[in-house]
Coordinates of C-alpha atoms in Angstrom, one line a residue:
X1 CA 24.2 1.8 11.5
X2 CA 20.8 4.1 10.9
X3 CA 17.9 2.6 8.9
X4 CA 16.9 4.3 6.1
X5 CA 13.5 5.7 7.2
X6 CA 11.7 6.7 3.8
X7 CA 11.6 5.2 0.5
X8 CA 13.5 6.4 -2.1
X9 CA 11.2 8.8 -5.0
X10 CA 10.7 7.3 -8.1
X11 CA 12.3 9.3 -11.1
X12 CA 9.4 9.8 -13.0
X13 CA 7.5 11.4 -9.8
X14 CA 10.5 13.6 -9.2
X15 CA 10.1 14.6 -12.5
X16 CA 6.3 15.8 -12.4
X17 CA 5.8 18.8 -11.0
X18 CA 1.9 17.8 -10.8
X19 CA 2.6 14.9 -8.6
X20 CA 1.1 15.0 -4.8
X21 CA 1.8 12.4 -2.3
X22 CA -1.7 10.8 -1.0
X23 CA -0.9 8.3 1.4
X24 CA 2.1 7.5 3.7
X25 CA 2.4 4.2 5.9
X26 CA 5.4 3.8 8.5
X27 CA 5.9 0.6 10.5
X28 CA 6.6 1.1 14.6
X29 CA 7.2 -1.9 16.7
X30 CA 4.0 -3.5 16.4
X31 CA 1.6 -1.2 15.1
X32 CA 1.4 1.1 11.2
X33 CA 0.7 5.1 11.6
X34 CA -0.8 6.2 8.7
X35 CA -1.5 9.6 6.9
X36 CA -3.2 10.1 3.8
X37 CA -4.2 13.6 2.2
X38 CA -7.9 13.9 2.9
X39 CA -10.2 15.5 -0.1
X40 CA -8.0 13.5 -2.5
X41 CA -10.8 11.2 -3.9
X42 CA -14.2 13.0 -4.1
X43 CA -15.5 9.2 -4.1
X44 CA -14.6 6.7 -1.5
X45 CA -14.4 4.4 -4.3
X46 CA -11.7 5.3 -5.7
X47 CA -9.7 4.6 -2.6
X48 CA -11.1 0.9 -3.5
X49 CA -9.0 1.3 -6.6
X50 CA -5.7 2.5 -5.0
X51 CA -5.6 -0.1 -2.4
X52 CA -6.4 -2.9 -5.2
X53 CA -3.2 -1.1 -7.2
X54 CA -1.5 -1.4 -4.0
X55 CA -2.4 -4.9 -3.3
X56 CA -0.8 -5.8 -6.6
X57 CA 2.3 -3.9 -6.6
X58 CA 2.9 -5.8 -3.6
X59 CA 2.3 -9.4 -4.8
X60 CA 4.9 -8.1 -7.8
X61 CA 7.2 -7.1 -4.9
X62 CA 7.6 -10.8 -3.9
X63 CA 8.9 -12.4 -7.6
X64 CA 8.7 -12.3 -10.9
X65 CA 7.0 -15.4 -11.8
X66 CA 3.4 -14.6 -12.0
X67 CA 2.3 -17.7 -9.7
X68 CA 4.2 -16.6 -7.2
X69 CA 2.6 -12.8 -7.7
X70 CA -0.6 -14.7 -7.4
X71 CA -0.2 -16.8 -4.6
X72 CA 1.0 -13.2 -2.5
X73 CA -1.8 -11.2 -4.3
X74 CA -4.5 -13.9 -2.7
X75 CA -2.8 -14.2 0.8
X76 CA -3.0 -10.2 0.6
X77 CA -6.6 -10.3 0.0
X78 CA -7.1 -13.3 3.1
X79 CA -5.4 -10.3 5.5
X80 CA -7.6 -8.1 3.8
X81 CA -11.0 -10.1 4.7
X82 CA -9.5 -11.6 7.9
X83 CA -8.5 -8.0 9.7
X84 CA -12.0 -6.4 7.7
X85 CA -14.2 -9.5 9.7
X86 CA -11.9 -9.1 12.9
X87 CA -9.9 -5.7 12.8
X88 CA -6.8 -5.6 15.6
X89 CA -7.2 -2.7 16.9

């Protein structure tokens, strides 16, 4: 059986013709390949806030009660500071 190699688009970006695609993450064996569309955020900082939205749609990702969210959402940020202080590769 074939994985499914991309994510299914949400409706609502389907639906908006104005919508662009700014980052793309895939998984190999033991390493991420990563693209994102460069000249998207005329100030670094705003990548700051995508990657804390992202941060938090993934603690959502793990359950629905909002200890649980919390518990992912601060061993997110620990990978965060741990691969920022030591990066692996």
């Amino acid at each position: 059986m074939k994985k499914k190699r991309e994510l299914i688009t949400p409706d609502r970006v389907a639906a908006d013709d104005s919508a662009v695609e700014i980052i793309r993450v895939w998984a190999l064996s033991e390493v991420q390949e990563m693209a994102i569309r460069q000249g998207f955020c005329e100030d670094p900082a705003e990548w700051g806030i995508i990657l804390v939205d992202l941060a938090r749609l993934i603690s959502r990702s793990y359950d629905e009660d909002e200890d649980v969210q919390n518990q992912a959402l601060e061993r997110v940020k620990e990978g965060f500071d741990a691969e920022w202080e030591y990066p692996t590769d």
